[in-house]
Amino acid sequence: MQLLIRSARIVDAASSFDGQVCDILVDNGLIRQIGNNLPVDANVRVVEADNLHVSLGWVDMRVLTQDPGYEHKEDLTSVCRAAAAGGFTDIAVLPNTQPVVDAKGTLGYIQRMAEGQPVRVHVIAAVTKKAAGEDFTEMLDLHHAGAVAFSDGNHPLQNPDLLLKTLQYLQPVNGLLMNRPEETLLTRFGQMHEGIQSTLLGLKGIPALAEELMIERDLRLLDYVGAGQTEPHESEHGFSPALHFSTISTGRSVELIRQAKAKGSPVSCDVAAHQLVFDDSALSSFDTNLKVNPPFRSVADVRALWDGLKDGTIDAIVSDHTPHDPECKNLEFDQADFGIIGLETVFSNAIMHNQDLPLPQLIEKLTTRPRQILRLPVTAIAEGQPATLTLFDPAGSWTYDRTFSKSKNSPFLGQTLTGRVIGTVHRGQLTTTL
């Protein structure tokens, strides 16, 4: 298939065409030519739109598929369609399915089901069997079978010895450990951020301390494993951290990771897009679609998250896509499950609530940095390179009146948003919203 992307502004710091408005000719999955006023014949499909921008394909590092086991909430086909609609060409999926991705059989099932989808699916395998935090999985076998990283996903690693040994075990293969920092004994029965708002609403709080203590612990263990050898690993894909913190949410967490990076620790982190939008005052509506973990924090924490994005402390923005059926959400607030769907609204969340983060830096959080962290090939928009691209209009408006997800637990449904995804190019195939 031949495709011509007409008059698009290229957003890619690694490209010699960065910042320029050019035509891009895609042929058989490769970028064949970049220039101005490129000629086309009748067999070439042309994509053009006002204020068209193009970048490398976006990567979401944290997606819960619910398949296998909970396909009534989401399956691999619906999650891939939602991802493509949100501008993603690659997603990394969590192991919290039924059965858990703790063996090659389940990993292989996801790989087979992902074939032919409009996005590339990368599997994060479990650290422990059933993600129960007790016995190790066969991580080396899972690594060779294609797992891009290891995590117990929604279950933080509570046992420090398990985390320590996992870091040691993954060192020889340059493997990545991902952990969502939460000391669960401090968050038991918690419903929202612990503060004035939780007191006013009469809800049990989730203290910021629970996240920050876990980050301090994990950083100390990382230093111990390194025994002074904490220089970040440089691979063919660029900087490769040993430990990644998922969905950080507090200003103190940002500062702890900033300090660790300053001394050269091989660490990275991400933030969920919805954490950049809401603070804990939003919970006054008791809307269960706003019940997430980690919870929405204070206004000062939100500001600190944006500052962490700007100075490079926070490496990536993720959706933390967590589909739930109505039976899990249409309940009293304290009974409802945590989580929202977010694949289709990540870019709009970041654009509409942007606190002085330049567009090229924002796009880097969705393209280059996630690829480097996950050890995926990092290319550039250049002739001869694979055509894995996202097309978007940062100023375009659209109405989020339907979702490709099977679940509807989003606080943004029905709203008119800014930051429109126009389409994606994956393996040379165009998926478009035009």
PDB file of C-alpha atoms in Angstrom, residues 150-294:
ATOM      1  CA  PHE A 150       8.407  -7.695  34.614  1.00  0.00           C
ATOM      2  CA  SER A 151       5.850  -6.434  37.108  1.00  0.00           C
ATOM      3  CA  ASP A 152       3.057  -7.668  39.298  1.00  0.00           C
ATOM      4  CA  GLY A 153       1.093  -4.844  37.737  1.00  0.00           C
ATOM      5  CA  ASN A 154      -1.674  -3.606  40.002  1.00  0.00           C
ATOM      6  CA  HIS A 155      -0.130  -5.508  42.930  1.00  0.00           C
ATOM      7  CA  PRO A 156       2.881  -3.639  44.365  1.00  0.00           C
ATOM      8  CA  LEU A 157       5.819  -5.799  45.387  1.00  0.00           C
ATOM      9  CA  GLN A 158       5.590  -5.657  49.173  1.00  0.00           C
ATOM     10  CA  ASN A 159       8.404  -8.100  50.002  1.00  0.00           C
ATOM     11  CA  PRO A 160      11.770  -6.281  49.802  1.00  0.00           C
ATOM     12  CA  ASP A 161      13.665  -9.552  49.380  1.00  0.00           C
ATOM     13  CA  LEU A 162      11.601 -10.398  46.293  1.00  0.00           C
ATOM     14  CA  LEU A 163      12.309  -7.005  44.766  1.00  0.00           C
ATOM     15  CA  LEU A 164      16.015  -7.242  45.601  1.00  0.00           C
ATOM     16  CA  LYS A 165      16.401 -10.711  44.083  1.00  0.00           C
ATOM     17  CA  THR A 166      14.397  -9.717  41.000  1.00  0.00           C
ATOM     18  CA  LEU A 167      16.759  -6.814  40.320  1.00  0.00           C
ATOM     19  CA  GLN A 168      19.717  -9.176  40.702  1.00  0.00           C
ATOM     20  CA  TYR A 169      18.127 -11.862  38.526  1.00  0.00           C
ATOM     21  CA  LEU A 170      17.344  -9.453  35.681  1.00  0.00           C
ATOM     22  CA  GLN A 171      20.760  -7.768  35.637  1.00  0.00           C
ATOM     23  CA  PRO A 172      22.501 -10.268  33.280  1.00  0.00           C
ATOM     24  CA  VAL A 173      19.783  -9.916  30.614  1.00  0.00           C
ATOM     25  CA  ASN A 174      19.371  -6.142  31.033  1.00  0.00           C
ATOM     26  CA  GLY A 175      15.783  -6.753  32.131  1.00  0.00           C
ATOM     27  CA  LEU A 176      13.379  -4.134  33.426  1.00  0.00           C
ATOM     28  CA  LEU A 177      11.473  -4.325  36.695  1.00  0.00           C
ATOM     29  CA  MET A 178       8.359  -2.137  36.958  1.00  0.00           C
ATOM     30  CA  ASN A 179       6.725  -1.505  40.327  1.00  0.00           C
ATOM     31  CA  ARG A 180       3.738   0.589  41.339  1.00  0.00           C
ATOM     32  CA  PRO A 181       4.886   2.114  44.630  1.00  0.00           C
ATOM     33  CA  GLU A 182       2.384   1.575  47.428  1.00  0.00           C
ATOM     34  CA  GLU A 183       2.803   0.339  50.970  1.00  0.00           C
ATOM     35  CA  THR A 184      -0.527  -1.459  51.131  1.00  0.00           C
ATOM     36  CA  LEU A 185      -0.638  -1.742  54.932  1.00  0.00           C
ATOM     37  CA  LEU A 186      -0.924   2.053  54.988  1.00  0.00           C
ATOM     38  CA  THR A 187      -3.647   2.216  52.331  1.00  0.00           C
ATOM     39  CA  ARG A 188      -5.992  -0.516  53.564  1.00  0.00           C
ATOM     40  CA  PHE A 189      -9.646   0.515  53.073  1.00  0.00           C
ATOM     41  CA  GLY A 190      -8.504   3.848  51.612  1.00  0.00           C
ATOM     42  CA  GLN A 191     -10.789   5.521  49.059  1.00  0.00           C
ATOM     43  CA  MET A 192      -9.084   8.817  48.096  1.00  0.00           C
ATOM     44  CA  HIS A 193      -6.093  11.031  48.902  1.00  0.00           C
ATOM     45  CA  GLU A 194      -5.684  11.604  52.631  1.00  0.00           C
ATOM     46  CA  GLY A 195      -6.161  15.299  53.337  1.00  0.00           C
ATOM     47  CA  ILE A 196      -8.694  18.001  54.073  1.00  0.00           C
ATOM     48  CA  GLN A 197     -10.987  16.806  51.274  1.00  0.00           C
ATOM     49  CA  SER A 198     -11.125  13.218  52.537  1.00  0.00           C
ATOM     50  CA  THR A 199     -11.984  14.525  56.005  1.00  0.00           C
ATOM     51  CA  LEU A 200     -14.746  16.766  54.657  1.00  0.00           C
ATOM     52  CA  LEU A 201     -16.194  13.932  52.565  1.00  0.00           C
ATOM     53  CA  GLY A 202     -15.921  11.358  55.327  1.00  0.00           C
ATOM     54  CA  LEU A 203     -13.834   8.955  53.243  1.00  0.00           C
ATOM     55  CA  LYS A 204     -10.879   6.897  54.448  1.00  0.00           C
ATOM     56  CA  GLY A 205      -7.688   8.464  53.110  1.00  0.00           C
ATOM     57  CA  ILE A 206      -4.787   7.017  51.120  1.00  0.00           C
ATOM     58  CA  PRO A 207      -1.714   8.826  52.469  1.00  0.00           C
ATOM     59  CA  ALA A 208       0.996  10.145  50.159  1.00  0.00           C
ATOM     60  CA  LEU A 209       3.432   8.552  52.598  1.00  0.00           C
ATOM     61  CA  ALA A 210       2.434   5.078  51.376  1.00  0.00           C
ATOM     62  CA  GLU A 211       3.811   5.852  47.919  1.00  0.00           C
ATOM     63  CA  GLU A 212       6.836   7.801  49.072  1.00  0.00           C
ATOM     64  CA  LEU A 213       8.022   5.189  51.577  1.00  0.00           C
ATOM     65  CA  MET A 214       7.923   2.521  48.870  1.00  0.00           C
ATOM     66  CA  ILE A 215       9.961   4.674  46.492  1.00  0.00           C
ATOM     67  CA  GLU A 216      12.557   5.342  49.196  1.00  0.00           C
ATOM     68  CA  ARG A 217      12.767   1.622  49.961  1.00  0.00           C
ATOM     69  CA  ASP A 218      13.088   0.594  46.325  1.00  0.00           C
ATOM     70  CA  LEU A 219      15.752   3.192  45.603  1.00  0.00           C
ATOM     71  CA  ARG A 220      17.789   1.983  48.570  1.00  0.00           C
ATOM     72  CA  LEU A 221      17.489  -1.596  47.321  1.00  0.00           C
ATOM     73  CA  LEU A 222      18.510  -0.502  43.835  1.00  0.00           C
ATOM     74  CA  ASP A 223      21.623   1.144  45.251  1.00  0.00           C
ATOM     75  CA  TYR A 224      22.374  -1.999  47.238  1.00  0.00           C
ATOM     76  CA  VAL A 225      22.131  -4.198  44.160  1.00  0.00           C
ATOM     77  CA  GLY A 226      24.378  -1.833  42.239  1.00  0.00           C
ATOM     78  CA  ALA A 227      27.004  -1.922  45.009  1.00  0.00           C
ATOM     79  CA  GLY A 228      28.155   1.437  43.760  1.00  0.00           C
ATOM     80  CA  GLN A 229      27.827   0.460  40.084  1.00  0.00           C
ATOM     81  CA  THR A 230      24.690   2.546  39.401  1.00  0.00           C
ATOM     82  CA  GLU A 231      25.515   4.067  36.026  1.00  0.00           C
ATOM     83  CA  PRO A 232      22.523   3.731  33.650  1.00  0.00           C
ATOM     84  CA  HIS A 233      22.968   1.018  31.051  1.00  0.00           C
ATOM     85  CA  GLU A 234      23.407   2.192  27.466  1.00  0.00           C
ATOM     86  CA  SER A 235      22.063  -0.234  24.902  1.00  0.00           C
ATOM     87  CA  GLU A 236      21.310  -0.025  21.200  1.00  0.00           C
ATOM     88  CA  HIS A 237      17.996   1.542  22.190  1.00  0.00           C
ATOM     89  CA  GLY A 238      19.530   4.223  24.429  1.00  0.00           C
ATOM     90  CA  PHE A 239      19.176   4.637  28.189  1.00  0.00           C
ATOM     91  CA  SER A 240      17.890   1.447  29.822  1.00  0.00           C
ATOM     92  CA  PRO A 241      16.863   1.729  33.484  1.00  0.00           C
ATOM     93  CA  ALA A 242      16.826  -1.278  35.805  1.00  0.00           C
ATOM     94  CA  LEU A 243      13.837  -0.071  37.851  1.00  0.00           C
ATOM     95  CA  HIS A 244      10.752   1.782  36.686  1.00  0.00           C
ATOM     96  CA  PHE A 245       8.161   3.365  38.973  1.00  0.00           C
ATOM     97  CA  SER A 246       4.646   3.261  37.536  1.00  0.00           C
ATOM     98  CA  THR A 247       2.035   6.010  38.026  1.00  0.00           C
ATOM     99  CA  ILE A 248       3.735   8.213  40.582  1.00  0.00           C
ATOM    100  CA  SER A 249       1.429  10.853  42.029  1.00  0.00           C
ATOM    101  CA  THR A 250       3.063  13.046  44.700  1.00  0.00           C
ATOM    102  CA  GLY A 251       5.509  15.926  44.725  1.00  0.00           C
ATOM    103  CA  ARG A 252       7.767  14.127  47.191  1.00  0.00           C
ATOM    104  CA  SER A 253       7.890  11.093  44.868  1.00  0.00           C
ATOM    105  CA  VAL A 254       9.046  13.356  42.037  1.00  0.00           C
ATOM    106  CA  GLU A 255      11.760  14.827  44.240  1.00  0.00           C
ATOM    107  CA  LEU A 256      13.028  11.417  45.406  1.00  0.00           C
ATOM    108  CA  ILE A 257      13.348  10.193  41.816  1.00  0.00           C
ATOM    109  CA  ARG A 258      14.922  13.487  40.745  1.00  0.00           C
ATOM    110  CA  GLN A 259      17.617  13.043  43.398  1.00  0.00           C
ATOM    111  CA  ALA A 260      18.205   9.422  42.397  1.00  0.00           C
ATOM    112  CA  LYS A 261      18.652  10.381  38.747  1.00  0.00           C
ATOM    113  CA  ALA A 262      21.034  13.194  39.690  1.00  0.00           C
ATOM    114  CA  LYS A 263      23.402  10.666  41.249  1.00  0.00           C
ATOM    115  CA  GLY A 264      23.170   8.322  38.260  1.00  0.00           C
ATOM    116  CA  SER A 265      20.783   5.625  39.484  1.00  0.00           C
ATOM    117  CA  PRO A 266      19.300   3.534  36.629  1.00  0.00           C
ATOM    118  CA  VAL A 267      15.709   4.526  37.362  1.00  0.00           C
ATOM    119  CA  SER A 268      12.745   5.869  35.389  1.00  0.00           C
ATOM    120  CA  CYS A 269       9.088   6.636  36.060  1.00  0.00           C
ATOM    121  CA  ASP A 270       5.776   7.531  34.471  1.00  0.00           C
ATOM    122  CA  VAL A 271       2.600   9.405  35.354  1.00  0.00           C
ATOM    123  CA  ALA A 272      -0.999   8.596  34.399  1.00  0.00           C
ATOM    124  CA  ALA A 273      -2.550  11.267  32.166  1.00  0.00           C
ATOM    125  CA  HIS A 274      -5.569  11.695  34.437  1.00  0.00           C
ATOM    126  CA  GLN A 275      -3.265  12.576  37.349  1.00  0.00           C
ATOM    127  CA  LEU A 276      -2.301  15.688  35.376  1.00  0.00           C
ATOM    128  CA  VAL A 277      -5.951  16.775  35.143  1.00  0.00           C
ATOM    129  CA  PHE A 278      -7.662  16.317  38.511  1.00  0.00           C
ATOM    130  CA  ASP A 279      -6.861  17.054  42.134  1.00  0.00           C
ATOM    131  CA  ASP A 280      -8.661  15.579  45.142  1.00  0.00           C
ATOM    132  CA  SER A 281     -11.322  18.318  45.165  1.00  0.00           C
ATOM    133  CA  ALA A 282     -12.903  16.595  42.127  1.00  0.00           C
ATOM    134  CA  LEU A 283     -14.099  13.792  44.401  1.00  0.00           C
ATOM    135  CA  SER A 284     -16.742  16.073  45.986  1.00  0.00           C
ATOM    136  CA  SER A 285     -19.114  14.780  43.280  1.00  0.00           C
ATOM    137  CA  PHE A 286     -18.628  11.176  44.467  1.00  0.00           C
ATOM    138  CA  ASP A 287     -18.338  10.195  40.786  1.00  0.00           C
ATOM    139  CA  THR A 288     -16.989   6.647  40.874  1.00  0.00           C
ATOM    140  CA  ASN A 289     -15.384   7.188  37.451  1.00  0.00           C
ATOM    141  CA  LEU A 290     -12.928   9.408  39.338  1.00  0.00           C
ATOM    142  CA  LYS A 291     -11.980   6.687  41.795  1.00  0.00           C
ATOM    143  CA  VAL A 292      -8.436   5.690  40.841  1.00  0.00           C
ATOM    144  CA  ASN A 293      -5.342   4.308  42.519  1.00  0.00           C
ATOM    145  CA  PRO A 294      -3.083   6.127  43.101  1.00  0.00           C
TER     146      PRO A 294
END
